[in-house]
Coordinates of C-alpha atoms in Angstrom, one line a residue:
X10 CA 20.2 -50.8 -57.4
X11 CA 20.4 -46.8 -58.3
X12 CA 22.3 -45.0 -55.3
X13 CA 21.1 -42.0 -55.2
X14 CA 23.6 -38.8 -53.6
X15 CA 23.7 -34.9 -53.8
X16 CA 27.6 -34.1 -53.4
X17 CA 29.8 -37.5 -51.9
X18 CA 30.5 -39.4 -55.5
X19 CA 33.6 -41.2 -54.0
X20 CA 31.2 -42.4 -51.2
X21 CA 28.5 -43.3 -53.6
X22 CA 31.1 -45.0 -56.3
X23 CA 32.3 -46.7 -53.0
X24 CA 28.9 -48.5 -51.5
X25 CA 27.8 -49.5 -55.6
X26 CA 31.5 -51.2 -55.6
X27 CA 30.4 -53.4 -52.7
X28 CA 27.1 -54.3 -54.1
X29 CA 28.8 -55.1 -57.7
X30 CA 31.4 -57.4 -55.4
X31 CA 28.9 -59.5 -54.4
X32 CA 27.3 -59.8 -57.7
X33 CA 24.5 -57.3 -57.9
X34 CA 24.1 -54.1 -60.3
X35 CA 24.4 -50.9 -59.0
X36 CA 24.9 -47.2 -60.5
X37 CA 25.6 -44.2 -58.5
X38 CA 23.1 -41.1 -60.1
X39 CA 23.6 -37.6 -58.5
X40 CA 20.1 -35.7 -57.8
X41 CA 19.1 -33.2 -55.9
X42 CA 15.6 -34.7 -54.5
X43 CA 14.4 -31.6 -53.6
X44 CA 14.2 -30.9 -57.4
X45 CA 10.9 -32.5 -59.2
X46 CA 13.4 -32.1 -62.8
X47 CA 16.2 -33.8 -61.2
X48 CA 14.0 -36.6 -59.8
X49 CA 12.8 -37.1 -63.7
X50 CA 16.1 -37.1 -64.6
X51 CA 17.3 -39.4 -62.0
X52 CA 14.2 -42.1 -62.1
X53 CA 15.2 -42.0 -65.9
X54 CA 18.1 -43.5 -65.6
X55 CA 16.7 -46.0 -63.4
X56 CA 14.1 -47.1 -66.1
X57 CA 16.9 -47.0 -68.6
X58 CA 19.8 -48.5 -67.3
X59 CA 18.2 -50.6 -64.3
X60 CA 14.9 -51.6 -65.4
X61 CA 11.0 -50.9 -64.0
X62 CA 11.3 -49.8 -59.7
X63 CA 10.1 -52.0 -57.7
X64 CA 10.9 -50.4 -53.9
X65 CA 12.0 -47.0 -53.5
X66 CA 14.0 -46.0 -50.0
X67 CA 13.5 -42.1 -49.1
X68 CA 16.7 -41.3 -47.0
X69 CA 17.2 -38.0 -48.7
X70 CA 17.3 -35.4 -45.7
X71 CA 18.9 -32.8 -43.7
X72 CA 19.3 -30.9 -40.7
X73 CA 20.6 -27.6 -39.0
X74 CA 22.7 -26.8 -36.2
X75 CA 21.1 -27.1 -33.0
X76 CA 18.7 -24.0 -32.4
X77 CA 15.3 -22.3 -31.1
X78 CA 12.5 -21.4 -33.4
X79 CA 13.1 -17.6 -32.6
X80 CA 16.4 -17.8 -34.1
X81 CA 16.0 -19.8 -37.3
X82 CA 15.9 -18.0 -40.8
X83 CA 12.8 -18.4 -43.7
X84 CA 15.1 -20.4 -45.2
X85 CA 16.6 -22.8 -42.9
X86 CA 12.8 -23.9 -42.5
X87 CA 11.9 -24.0 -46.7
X88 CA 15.0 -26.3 -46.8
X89 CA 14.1 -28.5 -43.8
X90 CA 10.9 -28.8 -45.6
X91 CA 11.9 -28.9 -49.2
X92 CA 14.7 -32.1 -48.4
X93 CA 12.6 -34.1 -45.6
X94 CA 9.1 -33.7 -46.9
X95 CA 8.5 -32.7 -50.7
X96 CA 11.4 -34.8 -51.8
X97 CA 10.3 -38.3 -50.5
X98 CA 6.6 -36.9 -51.9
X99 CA 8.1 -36.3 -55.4
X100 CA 10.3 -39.5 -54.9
X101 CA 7.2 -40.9 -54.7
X102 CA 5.0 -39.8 -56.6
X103 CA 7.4 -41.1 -60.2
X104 CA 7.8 -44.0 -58.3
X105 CA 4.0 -44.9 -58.5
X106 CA 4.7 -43.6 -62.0
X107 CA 6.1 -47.2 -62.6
X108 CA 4.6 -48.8 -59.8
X109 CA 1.0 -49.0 -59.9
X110 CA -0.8 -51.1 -62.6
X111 CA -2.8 -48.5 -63.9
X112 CA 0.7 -47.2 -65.2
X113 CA 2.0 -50.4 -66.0
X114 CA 3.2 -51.8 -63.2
X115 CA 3.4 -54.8 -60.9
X116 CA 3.3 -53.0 -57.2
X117 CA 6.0 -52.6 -55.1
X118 CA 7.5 -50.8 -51.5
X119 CA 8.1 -47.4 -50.6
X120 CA 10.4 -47.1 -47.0
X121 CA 10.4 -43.4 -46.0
X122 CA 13.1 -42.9 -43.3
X123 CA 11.7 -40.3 -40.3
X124 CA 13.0 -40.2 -37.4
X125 CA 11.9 -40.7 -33.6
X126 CA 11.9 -36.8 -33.6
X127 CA 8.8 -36.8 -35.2
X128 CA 6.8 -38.0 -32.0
X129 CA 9.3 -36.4 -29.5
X130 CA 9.5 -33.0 -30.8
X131 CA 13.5 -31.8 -30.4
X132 CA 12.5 -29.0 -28.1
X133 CA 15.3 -26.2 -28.0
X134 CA 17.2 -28.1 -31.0
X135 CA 15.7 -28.8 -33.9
X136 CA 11.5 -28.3 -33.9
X137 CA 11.9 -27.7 -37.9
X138 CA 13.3 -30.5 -38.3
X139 CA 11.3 -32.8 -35.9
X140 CA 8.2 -31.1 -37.5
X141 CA 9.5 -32.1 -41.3
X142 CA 9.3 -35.8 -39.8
X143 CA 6.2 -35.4 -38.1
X144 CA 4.7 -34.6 -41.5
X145 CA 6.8 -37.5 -43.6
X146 CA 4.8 -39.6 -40.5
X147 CA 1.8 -37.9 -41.5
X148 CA 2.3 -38.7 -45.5
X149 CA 3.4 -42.2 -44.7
X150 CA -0.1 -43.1 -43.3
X151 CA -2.0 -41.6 -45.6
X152 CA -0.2 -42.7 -48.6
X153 CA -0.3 -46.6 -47.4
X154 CA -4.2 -46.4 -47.4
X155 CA -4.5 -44.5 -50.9
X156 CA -2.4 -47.3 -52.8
X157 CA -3.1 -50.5 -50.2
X158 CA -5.2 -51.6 -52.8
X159 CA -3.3 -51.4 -55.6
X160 CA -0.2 -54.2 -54.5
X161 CA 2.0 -51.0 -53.2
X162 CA 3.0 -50.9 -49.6
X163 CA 4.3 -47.9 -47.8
X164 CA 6.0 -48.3 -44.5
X165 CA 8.9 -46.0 -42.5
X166 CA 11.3 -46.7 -40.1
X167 CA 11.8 -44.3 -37.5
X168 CA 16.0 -44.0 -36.1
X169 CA 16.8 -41.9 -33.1
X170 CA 20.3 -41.6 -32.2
X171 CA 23.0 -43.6 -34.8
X172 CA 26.4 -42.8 -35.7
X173 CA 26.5 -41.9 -38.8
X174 CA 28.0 -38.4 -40.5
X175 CA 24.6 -36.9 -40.4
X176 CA 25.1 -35.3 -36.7
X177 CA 28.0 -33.4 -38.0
X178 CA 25.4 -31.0 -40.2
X179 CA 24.0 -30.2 -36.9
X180 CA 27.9 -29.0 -35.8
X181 CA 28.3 -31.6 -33.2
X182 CA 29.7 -34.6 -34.6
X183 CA 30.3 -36.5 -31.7
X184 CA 26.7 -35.8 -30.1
X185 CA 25.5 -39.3 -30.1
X186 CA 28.6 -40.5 -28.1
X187 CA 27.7 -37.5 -25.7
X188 CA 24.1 -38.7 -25.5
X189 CA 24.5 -42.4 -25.3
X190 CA 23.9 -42.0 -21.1
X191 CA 20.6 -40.5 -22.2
X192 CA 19.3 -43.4 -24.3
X193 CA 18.0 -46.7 -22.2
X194 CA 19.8 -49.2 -23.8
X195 CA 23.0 -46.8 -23.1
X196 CA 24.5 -47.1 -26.7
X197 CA 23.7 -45.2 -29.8
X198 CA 22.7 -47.3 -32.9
X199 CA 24.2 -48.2 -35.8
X200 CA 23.7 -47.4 -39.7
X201 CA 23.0 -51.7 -40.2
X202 CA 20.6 -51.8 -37.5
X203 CA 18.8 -49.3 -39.2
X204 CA 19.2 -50.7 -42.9
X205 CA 18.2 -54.3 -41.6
X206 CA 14.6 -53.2 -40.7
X207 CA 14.3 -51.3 -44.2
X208 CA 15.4 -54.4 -45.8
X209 CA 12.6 -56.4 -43.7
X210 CA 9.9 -53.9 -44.7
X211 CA 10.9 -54.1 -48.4
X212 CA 10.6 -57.5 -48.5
X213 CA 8.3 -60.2 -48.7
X214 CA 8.6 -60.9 -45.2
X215 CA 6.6 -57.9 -44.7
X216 CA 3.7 -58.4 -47.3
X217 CA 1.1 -57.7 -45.1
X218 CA 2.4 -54.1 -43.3
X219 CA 1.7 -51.4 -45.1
X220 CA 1.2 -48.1 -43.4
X221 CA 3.4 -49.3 -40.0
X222 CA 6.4 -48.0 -38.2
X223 CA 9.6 -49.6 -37.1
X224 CA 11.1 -47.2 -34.3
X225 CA 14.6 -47.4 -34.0
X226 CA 15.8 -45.4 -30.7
X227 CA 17.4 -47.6 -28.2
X228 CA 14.2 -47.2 -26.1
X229 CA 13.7 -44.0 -26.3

């Protein structure tokens, strides 16, 4: 397994020394995703050190503090959209690189990780970012029906609110616990929750999805 990261090695080293504790192979690469020479570089060392790809995660992503359109910079939005939508597309795209048979390969799963922002729409908070998701939603469909044929499956799981460090690039790290009387099943989720239904749509147990969504928001 490559673990992929931008800037947290130690946590990257960390999460690759649990997998290697319970007998798997695992190497931390840095990338930035958003990069289509980085992504060369980083699928190299997959093929080199790991083997062919078989299933491919898109997690990659970011987001800014809480804001209105009228207030948000050119680049705040080029970033949104270079991290959450033309980095899982690149990701991608050199995975089918090694996936597809006409390239050599056997098939395989692509999860792309959106988020339930994408269908309600983050009004006064983040519509960049809701609208980045929207479109990995968008790309997620249409890419399941252009390789369904050719033994590769493309699925996405959709969180809403989880604890994890991500809300504290919004500057509120404490906003699920804040919004947990907000969600119907009056707890925020957790980053398993979310991983176990990526692992389910990787898998075998899953061979006949292709093109689906798994929303994971509590009820919302």
């Amino acid at each position: 397994m490559c673990i992929n990261y931008l800037s947290d090695h130690a946590s990257a080293e960390r999460l690759c020394g649990q997998i290697r504790e319970t007998g798997g192979h695992a190497i931390a690469v840095q990338a930035d995703v958003s990069n289509e020479d980085e992504i060369i570089r980083l699928f190299g060392r997959v093929d080199s050190e790991l083997g062919r790809i078989t299933a491919l995660v898109n997690n990659a992503g970011t987001v800014g503090e809480a804001s209105r359109l009228d207030t948000m910079s050119e680049f705040r939005l080029l970033k949104i959209m270079m991290s959450n939508v033309v980095g899982p597309m690149l990701c991608s795209k050199h995975a089918l690189l090694r996936m597809l048979p006409r390239h050599g390969g056997r098939g395989g799963s692509i999860v792309n990780v959106s988020s339930v922002a994408a269908r309600l729409g983050s009004p006064g908070e983040y519509v960049d970012y809701a609208a980045s998701k929207g479109a990995l939603d968008t790309f997620t469909v249409g890419l399941a029906k252009e390789v369904a044929g050719e033994g590769v499956r493309v699925n996405a799981v959709r969180p809403g609110y989880i604890f994890t460090e991500f809300h504290a690039l919004s500057g509120d790290p404490h906003r699920v616990s804040k919004l947990e009387p907000t969600i119907p099943m009056g707890r925020g989720g957790l980053a398993d929750e979310v991983a176990e239904a990526i692992l389910w749509l990787l898998s075998d147990k899953a061979s006949y999805s292709t093109g689906s969504f798994i929303d994971l928001g509590g009820g919302r």
